[in-house]
Amino acid sequence: MTGKKTKSAGVLPVESLSHAEAAAELAWLARDIARHDRLYHQKDTPEITDAEYDSLRRRNEAIEARFPELKRADSPSLRVGAPAAPAFAKVAHVRPMLSLTNAFDEDDVRDFFARIRRFLGLAEDETIDVMCEPKIDGISASLRYEAGNFVRGATRGDGEIGEDVTANLRTLPEIPAQLAGKDPPEIVEVRGEVYMRRADFLKLNQTRIAEGEPAFANPRNSAAGGLRQLDPKITARRNLRFFAYALGDIRESRGVGPHTHAELLRRLKRWGFAVNPMTELCVSVDAALAFYRGVEDKRSALPYDIDGVVYKVNRLDWQERLGMVSRAPRWAIAHKFKAEQGQTVIQNILIQVGRTGALTPVAELEPINIGGVVVQRATLHNEDEIARKDVRVGDTVVVQRAGDVIPQIVAVVTEQRPKDSQPFVFPKACPVCGSLAIREPGEVAWRCTGGLICSAQAVERLRHFVSRDAFDIEGLGEKHIAAFFTDGFIKTPADIFRLHARKEEIAAREGWGDISTAKLIAAIEAKREIPLDRFIYALGIRQIGQATARLLARHYGSFTAFRKAMTEAAADSEGEAFQELDSISQIGPSVAADLVGFFAEPHNLDILDDLEKKEKLRIGDFVSTAAQDSPVAGKTVVFTGTLMTMTRHEAKAKAEALGAKVAESVSKKTDYVVVGEDAGSKAAKAAGLGVKTLSEDEWLRLIG
Ligand code: IVH
């Protein structure tokens, strides 16, 4: 990876590249940019900064400009973003969703105005009015309204085909279900940016860290992740927002369309959309550039991230005439901000140990003020990231607040590297308990194998156990857990329920008294009863977040049934219990392996016995919020083949909402197999096992 990086920096000036060198570099750039597109658009886990990405694209364009005959069919300059990820139904955009050309300095902006003047043949004294808007750092969406009703929403995808995220978009309060005002157009597609406010992003990351899940790098990625949830309820909890800024397809039966972009924005507001309040009409390049500087000054005080300013030609007839070039309109340009950066020195590289044993390297920095925030630590992500950037203790580094929030290390200033510096060697043992660390194939993280003997893991698990979405024990904060652990009051989860026996000792501690102790004990006693899904989640099993815990609770119904099934599955990976687990929709093999692994561990079973039998916790049976009286409540359904009236995803969601369990494979326990077009072996298996099969029509009739 390090080698690739050097190459990407464009070692040779484009002018001195030979034909063969240019061809080779274009081939490499096409592959590399496509990979970064996938990481950014589909996985929401970019490995490089936006600036690095832009420089790859610019290099590609510069080489193509010099050797036009070498332009490849798969050239990144012909594409926008990445193809739609497979989990959602595809939506073809009636009008393509395009990207914007970037301007990196004032000269680029002046060139933009000059190009327009040339293209339209305008006289020198004719003004080119532009609407100036902040460039929101989120993810774009297109919302289709028919007769004023929101009917479909999609992501950009590759610009031509996006993902159908209608159900998720419906959860956003800023997306009206119906357009306000009289006489809405017959059809209109409203385009804009889904984004997350910084405060919501910080809150979300705190929760994710508490759940042992990786934090999002910036609000943009968490907005993208939030929009691509399979369960709209999760999207709803992310507090996503929406700024409208453009139209796609429009068909009006009456009246005339807008003539200017300013008018269009007013119309969007009237329909009930939020339009960015900083938007301003400017009548010259100089005015536009002044707007840019003004916004840049306000940038760090805004509640959301922006990464530049977009200038759009105001007259729509001019926009029409200007048209598009390959992937972007000629009538708009994005003037990007420079990322907020600073230089400082790495004093140390620490390794943090998470609840599941993952070792995360963190750089301790000489404190530095970047854009008004004092930065003292930056994440180094994992071993590969450190190697890719060759980051060492003592190095002077360029630190950037990516998305203005989590500090990252962009590059090492190698000229200032101390002579005696040594490459960082990732520890092969846990820094806390000394146990061996391992890195499994396909994983980026090293993990401590110490399990329960590792105090870092133990404390993190206890914190998780009492956290808000688990046992939610008020007054037992992170600091208390760590202190009680160190003093031996709490070593295992069940010890929490025995704290009442140490009332006097606690009350005597610094910061505690009789009243606060009594309150704590009461808060603990109140939690001796807990719903099944919370209990499963509280166990802190790897990869078992809230959604999966709820899925398991719904499937197994009671803790007794769940524990029995998991113990059997752990004992026999070929047996029926394992097969049943494996057949649950959304439980993949790696989640199944982590679950079974937990129940194969005698320590864990002791903890469960301790809680259930000794402390007599009452773990409530799962109570479904889905319709109890639906004809398919409690039934296990398998969908196979292509459905005509809905996507597979919709069919599953609907079945689950009606209280059915959706499984991936057919077994004796299956109640119905719904057979679509071109169904394969599942239909045959159903027939063999005597399981009832239904056509799509029959299924629709059954569920009414
Ligand atoms: S206009 C045809 N306006 O930036 C032009 N885009 O880098 C359509 N973006 O895909 C885009 N704020 O996701 C426009 N005020 C704004 C924007 C904006 C953010 C995003 C949008 C676009 C990307 C291009």
XYZ file of C-alpha atoms and ligand atoms in Angstrom:
728
model
C 0.000 0.000 0.000
C 2.887 2.320 0.761
C 4.274 1.829 -2.742
C 0.967 2.714 -4.330
C 0.786 5.888 -2.306
C 4.105 7.180 -3.605
C 2.974 6.499 -7.113
C -0.288 8.334 -6.573
C 1.563 11.443 -5.494
C 2.607 11.671 -9.142
C 6.350 11.307 -8.807
C 7.024 12.397 -12.363
C 5.634 15.630 -13.744
C 2.928 14.862 -16.298
C 4.955 16.656 -19.017
C 7.828 14.200 -18.700
C 5.789 10.980 -18.744
C 6.478 8.627 -21.647
C 3.579 7.113 -23.541
C 4.048 3.772 -21.783
C 4.376 5.361 -18.357
C 1.214 7.371 -18.928
C -0.741 4.275 -19.998
C 0.436 2.349 -16.958
C -0.413 5.167 -14.577
C -3.868 5.678 -16.086
C -4.581 1.958 -15.635
C -3.488 2.157 -12.033
C -5.454 5.358 -11.387
C -8.642 3.845 -12.848
C -8.385 0.916 -10.449
C -7.365 2.952 -7.450
C -9.995 5.670 -7.873
C -12.686 3.006 -8.383
C -11.575 1.391 -5.125
C -11.722 4.693 -3.244
C -15.150 5.369 -4.756
C -16.392 2.057 -3.396
C -14.902 2.720 0.021
C -16.464 6.165 0.139
C -19.854 5.616 -1.465
C -20.757 2.053 -0.586
C -18.892 1.292 2.567
C -18.687 4.756 4.106
C -15.118 3.988 5.154
C -12.791 6.195 3.126
C -9.078 5.522 3.470
C -7.877 8.812 2.068
C -8.844 12.421 2.633
C -11.022 14.319 0.178
C -7.991 16.391 -0.815
C -5.955 13.260 -1.595
C -8.865 11.906 -3.604
C -9.222 15.146 -5.539
C -5.532 15.094 -6.337
C -5.801 11.547 -7.746
C -8.630 12.657 -10.021
C -6.750 15.770 -11.089
C -3.670 13.747 -11.923
C -5.845 11.395 -13.994
C -7.363 14.326 -15.852
C -3.992 15.957 -16.461
C -2.552 12.772 -17.968
C -5.650 12.305 -20.122
C -5.399 15.888 -21.317
C -1.843 15.239 -22.515
C -2.540 11.783 -23.962
C -6.210 11.895 -25.064
C -5.739 8.702 -27.095
C -4.961 6.820 -23.869
C -8.278 7.660 -22.200
C -9.682 4.346 -21.001
C -13.232 3.062 -21.301
C -13.228 2.705 -17.505
C -11.690 6.135 -16.942
C -12.771 7.776 -13.674
C -13.427 10.982 -15.612
C -16.392 9.250 -17.249
C -17.942 8.168 -13.972
C -19.470 9.769 -10.890
C -19.282 7.975 -7.558
C -19.740 4.241 -7.267
C -22.338 1.762 -8.534
C -25.328 1.231 -6.253
C -24.685 -1.204 -3.379
C -26.708 -4.399 -3.805
C -28.909 -4.329 -0.667
C -31.473 -1.842 -2.002
C -33.689 -1.885 -5.054
C -32.279 0.121 -7.943
C -33.830 3.307 -9.207
C -32.967 4.744 -12.601
C -32.847 8.544 -12.364
C -35.040 10.153 -15.008
C -32.455 12.900 -15.199
C -28.940 11.874 -14.193
C -27.658 13.102 -10.831
C -24.438 14.773 -11.675
C -21.439 15.862 -9.799
C -19.723 19.239 -9.691
C -16.406 20.337 -11.079
C -14.144 21.644 -8.332
C -12.387 24.969 -8.114
C -9.471 25.025 -5.696
C -8.519 28.693 -5.856
C -9.738 32.081 -7.020
C -8.151 31.664 -10.455
C -10.215 28.539 -11.049
C -13.334 30.541 -10.205
C -12.389 33.386 -12.545
C -11.777 30.806 -15.295
C -15.261 29.439 -14.652
C -16.852 32.831 -15.244
C -14.673 33.417 -18.321
C -15.665 30.039 -19.806
C -19.346 30.853 -19.375
C -18.900 34.235 -20.992
C -17.152 32.605 -23.939
C -19.631 29.782 -24.240
C -22.667 32.069 -24.245
C -20.942 34.786 -26.266
C -21.667 37.451 -23.629
C -20.263 40.944 -23.865
C -17.681 41.993 -21.266
C -20.141 44.325 -19.574
C -22.952 41.815 -19.299
C -23.283 40.557 -15.731
C -23.407 36.880 -14.912
C -25.575 36.513 -11.828
C -24.767 33.479 -9.726
C -26.536 31.993 -6.734
C -23.961 31.167 -4.084
C -24.764 28.331 -1.704
C -22.755 26.580 0.964
C -21.671 23.126 -0.172
C -23.201 20.828 2.408
C -20.991 17.893 3.342
C -23.570 15.142 3.233
C -24.993 12.739 0.723
C -27.300 13.724 -2.077
C -30.799 12.379 -2.534
C -33.511 12.743 -5.153
C -37.132 12.847 -3.996
C -39.924 12.142 -6.442
C -43.332 13.737 -5.861
C -46.374 12.778 -7.897
C -49.450 14.995 -7.558
C -47.693 16.509 -4.564
C -47.119 13.196 -2.749
C -43.703 11.826 -1.925
C -43.546 8.519 -3.777
C -39.883 7.598 -4.076
C -36.508 8.666 -2.805
C -33.136 7.557 -4.054
C -29.443 8.063 -3.470
C -27.211 9.231 -6.271
C -25.481 5.859 -6.809
C -23.407 6.140 -9.977
C -25.409 9.159 -11.154
C -27.619 7.098 -13.485
C -28.876 4.453 -11.081
C -29.258 4.989 -7.366
C -30.638 3.061 -4.429
C -34.260 3.140 -3.375
C -34.203 4.482 0.170
C -37.784 5.740 0.224
C -38.723 4.171 3.545
C -35.672 5.676 5.193
C -36.200 9.128 3.706
C -39.785 9.129 4.921
C -38.459 9.208 8.478
C -36.792 12.618 7.969
C -38.937 15.405 9.435
C -37.511 17.853 6.874
C -38.805 15.804 3.958
C -42.497 16.638 3.548
C -44.793 13.704 2.770
C -46.851 16.178 0.767
C -45.810 19.381 -0.933
C -47.321 22.414 0.727
C -49.300 24.957 -1.277
C -51.834 24.735 -4.079
C -51.307 23.189 -7.506
C -48.180 21.127 -7.055
C -46.588 20.004 -10.338
C -47.787 16.685 -11.726
C -44.339 15.271 -11.211
C -41.308 16.827 -9.623
C -38.009 15.510 -8.371
C -36.504 17.560 -5.587
C -32.794 17.161 -5.053
C -30.704 18.074 -2.091
C -28.361 16.951 0.610
C -29.058 14.631 3.526
C -26.722 15.571 6.343
C -26.178 15.207 10.057
C -25.543 17.996 12.531
C -22.248 17.832 14.376
C -23.900 17.524 17.780
C -25.983 14.541 16.625
C -22.905 12.990 15.098
C -20.940 13.255 18.344
C -23.801 11.711 20.296
C -24.097 8.869 17.811
C -20.393 8.095 18.011
C -20.480 7.999 21.796
C -23.204 5.372 21.589
C -21.353 3.394 18.949
C -18.171 3.368 20.983
C -20.156 2.211 24.018
C -21.538 -0.616 21.897
C -18.089 -1.664 20.750
C -18.820 -0.568 17.196
C -16.342 1.503 15.196
C -16.920 5.249 15.338
C -17.819 7.078 12.132
C -15.063 9.303 10.799
C -17.275 12.342 10.199
C -20.908 13.485 9.995
C -20.969 12.828 6.277
C -20.192 9.138 6.683
C -22.674 8.739 9.477
C -25.378 10.435 7.388
C -24.570 8.061 4.528
C -24.632 5.093 6.901
C -27.892 6.312 8.426
C -29.555 6.601 5.054
C -28.551 3.102 4.043
C -30.026 1.279 7.022
C -32.151 -1.754 6.256
C -34.396 -0.797 9.151
C -35.981 2.667 8.761
C -36.413 2.847 12.535
C -32.650 3.098 12.855
C -32.577 5.866 10.246
C -35.284 7.673 12.208
C -33.102 7.722 15.318
C -30.178 9.364 13.501
C -31.793 12.806 13.300
C -30.877 13.220 9.647
C -31.700 16.531 7.990
C -32.208 17.764 4.471
C -31.412 20.924 2.507
C -33.067 21.176 -0.917
C -31.057 22.860 -3.691
C -32.098 21.606 -7.129
C -34.751 19.973 -9.296
C -34.509 16.855 -11.421
C -37.447 15.889 -13.588
C -40.403 18.313 -13.585
C -43.788 18.168 -15.350
C -46.264 20.932 -14.752
C -49.834 20.771 -15.886
C -50.538 24.431 -15.210
C -48.533 27.569 -14.758
C -44.974 28.290 -15.783
C -41.839 26.889 -14.292
C -39.245 29.082 -12.575
C -36.940 31.248 -14.693
C -34.088 31.534 -12.284
C -32.414 29.396 -9.677
C -33.410 31.991 -7.056
C -37.056 31.514 -8.019
C -36.633 27.768 -7.899
C -35.294 27.981 -4.351
C -38.243 30.147 -3.292
C -40.555 27.539 -4.735
C -38.777 24.779 -2.799
C -39.304 26.791 0.377
C -42.986 27.231 -0.392
C -43.327 23.479 -0.864
C -42.048 23.076 2.681
C -38.351 22.317 2.209
C -35.451 23.754 4.146
C -33.231 25.822 1.869
C -29.882 26.875 3.246
C -30.324 30.331 4.825
C -26.867 31.569 3.822
C -27.682 31.323 0.107
C -27.110 34.634 -1.693
C -27.353 36.093 -5.189
C -24.072 37.660 -6.382
C -23.675 39.786 -9.494
C -19.924 39.510 -10.143
C -16.945 37.222 -9.620
C -15.660 39.542 -6.928
C -18.948 39.470 -5.065
C -18.996 35.673 -5.310
C -15.453 35.441 -3.956
C -16.348 37.784 -1.096
C -19.290 35.515 -0.299
C -16.886 32.555 -0.233
C -14.577 34.282 2.257
C -17.517 35.259 4.428
C -18.793 31.703 4.583
C -15.315 30.365 5.267
C -15.119 32.651 8.304
C -18.431 31.374 9.633
C -17.648 27.775 8.826
C -16.408 26.520 12.172
C -19.330 28.102 14.026
C -21.985 26.353 11.915
C -23.830 23.409 13.483
C -23.112 21.253 10.401
C -20.175 20.594 8.101
C -19.709 22.339 4.784
C -16.751 21.806 2.500
C -16.997 24.713 0.101
C -19.309 27.031 -1.772
C -21.288 26.195 -4.917
C -21.777 28.901 -7.564
C -24.714 28.336 -9.914
C -25.623 30.465 -12.939
C -28.912 32.053 -11.924
C -30.706 32.160 -15.279
C -32.208 28.760 -16.076
C -32.282 29.428 -19.836
C -28.525 29.951 -19.651
C -28.161 26.756 -17.632
C -30.052 24.976 -20.393
C -27.751 26.340 -23.057
C -24.600 25.641 -21.082
C -25.512 21.968 -20.593
C -23.115 19.357 -19.279
C -19.592 18.120 -19.859
C -19.024 14.436 -19.106
C -19.949 14.282 -15.447
C -20.810 17.840 -14.437
C -22.888 20.850 -15.472
C -21.051 23.732 -17.154
C -23.242 26.168 -15.238
C -22.071 25.309 -11.726
C -18.821 24.856 -9.861
C -17.840 23.885 -6.328
C -15.230 26.161 -4.759
C -13.697 23.927 -2.106
C -12.366 25.029 1.284
C -8.961 24.032 2.391
C -9.273 21.443 5.160
C -8.468 22.825 8.580
C -4.994 21.560 9.273
C -2.037 22.126 11.496
C 1.376 20.646 12.222
C 2.445 19.122 15.466
C 4.612 16.365 16.920
C 3.610 12.844 17.896
C 4.729 12.369 21.483
C 3.623 8.801 21.796
C 1.523 6.118 20.182
C -0.872 4.480 22.627
C -2.876 1.344 22.141
C -6.434 1.371 23.441
C -8.207 -1.878 24.198
C -11.920 -2.059 23.450
C -14.661 -4.233 24.892
C -14.184 -6.925 22.296
C -10.401 -6.784 22.625
C -9.732 -4.753 19.479
C -6.461 -2.821 19.790
C -6.761 0.722 18.416
C -3.636 2.859 17.994
C -3.969 6.492 19.028
C -1.380 9.224 18.514
C -0.754 11.475 21.506
C 0.058 14.894 20.135
C 1.700 17.992 21.393
C -1.535 19.994 21.831
C -2.383 22.172 18.854
C -5.237 24.548 18.077
C -6.932 23.723 14.775
C -9.866 25.890 13.773
C -10.647 26.799 17.356
C -10.420 23.299 18.808
C -7.478 22.016 20.830
C -6.407 18.682 19.420
C -4.341 16.357 21.621
C -5.036 12.975 20.115
C -5.614 11.597 16.668
C -6.738 8.154 15.686
C -4.330 6.037 13.701
C -7.082 3.500 12.898
C -5.063 0.283 12.653
C -1.735 -1.311 11.816
C -2.152 -0.949 8.044
C -2.894 2.760 8.298
C 0.258 3.338 10.347
C 2.333 1.403 7.826
C 0.718 3.156 4.853
C 1.628 6.566 6.205
C 4.786 5.342 7.957
C 3.865 7.235 11.109
C 6.482 7.165 13.881
C 6.839 8.490 17.414
C 8.703 11.825 17.254
C 7.414 12.616 13.776
C 6.096 16.021 12.865
C 2.756 15.405 11.260
C 0.014 17.278 9.455
C -3.145 16.915 11.501
C -6.553 17.574 10.060
C -9.944 17.788 11.638
C -11.718 15.660 9.053
C -15.341 16.621 8.784
C -14.263 19.137 11.396
C -14.579 16.552 14.116
C -12.336 13.512 14.590
C -8.712 14.511 14.125
C -6.721 12.485 11.653
C -3.129 12.375 10.579
C -2.854 13.318 6.944
C 0.857 13.003 6.350
C 4.252 12.883 7.954
C 6.664 15.766 7.378
C 9.564 13.428 6.684
C 12.137 16.243 6.395
C 11.648 16.903 10.088
C 11.936 13.286 11.150
C 14.506 12.745 13.950
C 17.580 10.849 12.747
C 17.219 8.024 15.230
C 13.532 7.428 14.501
C 12.306 3.864 14.155
C 9.256 2.521 12.324
C 6.371 1.830 14.693
C 6.036 -1.837 15.531
C 2.490 -2.820 16.311
C 2.474 -4.741 19.606
C 1.791 -8.446 19.402
C 0.580 -8.524 22.991
C -2.164 -6.685 24.817
C -0.683 -3.595 26.529
C -3.072 -4.037 29.449
C -3.040 -7.747 30.320
C -0.048 -8.990 28.342
C -2.022 -11.729 26.570
C -1.147 -12.625 23.034
C -2.776 -10.440 20.365
C -3.880 -11.977 17.101
C -4.945 -10.610 13.768
C -7.247 -12.908 11.875
C -7.169 -13.175 8.086
C -9.353 -10.555 6.482
C -9.450 -8.400 9.635
C -7.677 -5.082 10.053
C -7.639 -5.150 13.848
C -5.334 -6.963 16.207
C -7.254 -8.382 19.150
C -6.249 -9.247 22.669
C -6.951 -12.931 23.372
C -7.103 -12.355 27.140
C -10.901 -12.274 27.267
C -12.044 -12.091 30.860
C -8.577 -11.900 32.361
C -7.973 -8.651 30.475
C -8.985 -5.862 32.807
C -9.405 -3.385 29.950
C -11.894 -5.667 28.239
C -13.579 -6.475 31.539
C -14.068 -2.813 32.429
C -15.305 -1.979 28.937
C -17.769 -4.870 29.094
C -19.049 -3.787 32.484
C -19.491 -0.265 31.168
C -21.407 -1.667 28.258
C -23.520 -3.830 30.564
C -24.822 -0.813 32.486
C -24.979 1.548 29.505
C -28.109 3.348 28.386
C -29.357 0.848 25.837
C -28.454 -2.149 28.001
C -29.258 -2.252 31.743
C -29.363 1.531 31.890
C -28.343 1.845 35.513
C -28.537 5.455 36.510
C -25.726 6.799 38.652
C -23.282 4.050 37.714
C -21.122 5.957 35.276
C -17.937 4.978 33.496
C -15.687 6.376 36.203
C -17.516 4.507 38.955
C -17.254 1.233 37.087
C -13.511 1.660 36.652
C -13.044 2.596 40.322
C -15.243 -0.233 41.632
C -13.415 -2.646 39.370
C -10.000 -1.552 40.619
C -11.121 -1.890 44.213
C -12.559 -5.319 43.602
C -16.204 -4.384 44.286
C -17.294 -5.376 40.814
C -15.483 -8.002 38.776
C -18.388 -9.543 36.907
C -21.842 -8.283 35.902
C -23.572 -10.158 38.734
C -21.387 -8.304 41.280
C -23.341 -5.177 40.383
C -26.424 -6.754 41.924
C -24.434 -7.567 45.063
C -23.254 -4.026 45.666
C -25.951 -3.586 48.342
C -23.852 -5.823 50.587
C -21.109 -3.180 50.485
C -23.316 -0.177 51.147
C -21.259 1.065 54.086
C -17.986 0.762 52.227
C -19.359 2.685 49.266
C -20.906 5.426 51.408
C -17.533 5.903 53.076
C -15.737 6.506 49.782
C -14.762 9.921 48.614
C -17.572 11.608 46.702
C -20.179 9.228 48.096
C -22.539 9.476 51.056
C -25.511 7.607 52.496
C -28.028 9.241 50.194
C -26.150 8.810 46.946
C -25.359 5.210 47.866
C -28.994 4.463 48.661
C -29.987 6.004 45.335
C -27.487 3.874 43.462
C -28.661 0.690 45.176
C -32.285 1.568 44.384
C -31.389 2.209 40.741
C -29.717 -1.196 40.572
C -32.595 -3.012 42.283
C -35.029 -1.441 39.801
C -33.202 -3.216 37.000
C -33.549 -6.785 38.220
C -36.191 -7.110 35.568
C -35.136 -6.553 31.960
C -36.562 -7.159 28.480
C -34.935 -9.987 26.545
C -33.492 -7.862 23.745
C -31.786 -5.494 26.189
C -30.363 -8.437 28.081
C -28.904 -10.026 24.942
C -27.448 -6.679 23.922
C -25.985 -6.143 27.420
C -23.920 -9.318 27.123
C -21.627 -7.410 24.771
C -21.153 -10.257 22.320
C -19.096 -9.191 19.322
C -21.199 -7.845 16.451
C -24.407 -8.056 18.475
C -25.701 -4.504 18.458
C -29.197 -3.429 19.404
C -30.797 -4.383 16.089
C -29.383 -7.913 16.074
C -30.254 -8.395 19.737
C -33.837 -7.461 18.936
C -33.863 -9.834 15.982
C -32.674 -12.698 18.192
C -35.161 -11.821 20.910
C -37.975 -11.791 18.407
C -36.895 -15.089 16.926
C -36.361 -17.055 20.115
C -38.966 -15.347 22.267
C -37.559 -16.237 25.692
C -34.142 -16.354 27.284
C -34.566 -20.036 28.093
C -35.228 -20.866 24.439
C -32.400 -18.595 23.264
C -29.845 -20.032 25.666
C -30.851 -23.614 24.905
C -30.577 -23.006 21.162
C -27.199 -21.262 21.460
C -25.769 -23.987 23.699
C -26.904 -26.659 21.279
C -25.571 -24.710 18.309
C -22.236 -24.329 20.098
C -22.057 -28.078 20.711
C -22.856 -29.096 17.149
C -22.266 -26.865 14.161
C -24.069 -29.329 11.895
C -27.098 -29.729 14.142
C -30.575 -28.299 13.850
C -30.048 -25.448 16.335
C -27.104 -24.121 14.340
C -29.006 -24.433 11.094
C -31.907 -22.520 12.571
C -29.595 -19.725 13.736
C -27.929 -19.650 10.353
C -31.281 -19.420 8.594
C -32.368 -16.249 10.398
C -32.480 -13.474 7.873
C -29.729 -10.896 8.554
C -27.634 -13.276 10.673
C -24.606 -14.053 8.549
C -22.018 -16.747 9.224
C -19.644 -14.429 11.042
C -22.327 -13.164 13.441
C -23.443 -16.767 14.011
C -19.837 -17.741 14.769
C -19.472 -14.920 17.315
C -22.712 -15.894 19.058
C -21.833 -19.537 19.211
C -18.323 -18.655 20.324
C -19.757 -16.776 23.287
C -21.849 -19.736 24.403
C -18.970 -22.181 23.926
C -17.018 -20.332 26.616
C -17.598 -21.782 30.129
C -16.806 -18.392 31.793
C -19.674 -16.837 29.933
C -22.070 -19.576 30.982
C -20.980 -19.032 34.597
C -21.801 -15.332 34.236
C -25.243 -16.169 32.873
C -25.911 -18.673 35.693
C -24.760 -16.148 38.200
C -27.195 -13.528 36.900
C -30.116 -15.813 36.280
C -29.927 -18.343 39.080
C -28.046 -16.636 41.915
C -29.206 -13.087 41.409
C -32.580 -14.177 40.076
C -32.810 -11.575 37.348
C -36.117 -11.718 35.552
C -35.507 -11.641 31.823
C -38.811 -10.817 30.164
C -40.061 -12.737 27.146
C -40.005 -10.793 23.915
C -43.184 -8.839 23.390
C -43.689 -8.050 19.760
C -44.839 -4.590 18.830
C -45.955 -6.010 15.495
C -49.607 -6.788 14.925
C -50.416 -9.804 17.127
C -53.595 -10.612 15.299
C -52.101 -10.718 11.808
C -52.573 -14.053 10.006
C -48.804 -14.512 9.782
C -47.827 -13.472 13.327
C -45.299 -15.930 14.711
C -45.043 -17.820 11.401
C -41.707 -18.481 9.733
C -41.608 -17.376 6.110
C -39.029 -17.834 3.377
C -39.087 -15.732 0.195
C -37.542 -17.148 -2.938
C -37.330 -16.049 -6.564
C -38.070 -12.601 -7.957
C -41.185 -10.858 -6.688
C -43.165 -8.692 -9.071
C -44.893 -6.116 -6.888
C -42.141 -5.379 -4.402
C -38.471 -5.814 -3.748
C -37.297 -8.667 -1.560
C -36.304 -6.092 1.027
C -39.793 -4.602 1.104
C -41.395 -8.051 1.301
C -39.270 -8.962 4.318
C -39.908 -5.686 6.073
C -43.645 -6.042 5.549
C -43.667 -9.652 6.804
C -41.689 -8.670 9.886
C -43.983 -5.747 10.565
C -46.824 -8.268 10.580
C -45.026 -10.314 13.216
C -43.650 -13.043 10.937
C -40.107 -14.365 11.186
C -38.256 -14.232 7.905
C -35.716 -16.987 7.305
C -33.234 -17.491 4.495
C -33.462 -21.250 4.161
C -36.259 -23.787 4.241
C -36.504 -26.267 7.104
C -39.181 -28.318 8.845
C -39.908 -25.248 10.958
C -40.804 -23.102 7.953
C -44.519 -22.305 7.690
C -44.667 -20.705 4.259
C -42.395 -20.458 1.265
C -43.402 -17.571 -0.985
C -42.351 -18.475 -4.506
C -41.616 -15.722 -7.036
C -40.374 -15.949 -10.638
C -37.415 -18.202 -11.384
C -37.414 -19.724 -7.921
C -34.675 -22.293 -7.462
C -33.961 -25.077 -5.049
C -35.851 -23.582 -2.090
C -39.214 -24.225 -3.738
C -38.182 -27.811 -4.453
C -36.980 -28.275 -0.900
C -40.297 -26.957 0.441
C -42.151 -29.500 -1.662
C -39.853 -32.252 -0.382
C -40.446 -31.298 3.254
C -44.164 -30.816 2.756
C -43.943 -27.084 3.615
C -46.765 -24.947 2.230
C -45.788 -22.843 -0.784
C -47.608 -19.675 -1.830
C -47.483 -17.635 -5.007
C -46.879 -13.912 -4.638
C -50.610 -13.271 -5.186
C -51.595 -15.827 -2.572
C -49.188 -14.258 -0.114
C -50.608 -10.788 -0.750
C -54.123 -12.100 -0.236
C -53.081 -13.867 2.967
C -51.625 -10.704 4.497
C -54.486 -8.639 3.170
S -25.800 21.167 -6.914
C -26.106 19.442 -11.069
N -25.656 22.369 -4.587
O -21.949 18.214 -3.851
C -25.532 19.938 -9.789
N -24.670 20.221 -4.801
O -19.611 17.506 -5.417
C -26.048 19.188 -8.640
N -23.695 19.369 -2.729
O -23.491 15.720 -5.777
C -25.430 19.544 -7.384
N -24.214 21.088 -1.463
O -24.142 15.972 -3.269
C -25.339 21.278 -5.304
N -25.645 23.530 -2.571
C -25.329 22.450 -3.284
C -24.651 21.361 -2.711
C -24.324 20.272 -3.516
C -23.646 19.893 -1.495
C -23.134 18.068 -3.106
C -24.027 17.201 -3.967
C -23.259 16.972 -5.221
C -21.857 17.143 -4.743
C -20.919 17.448 -5.878
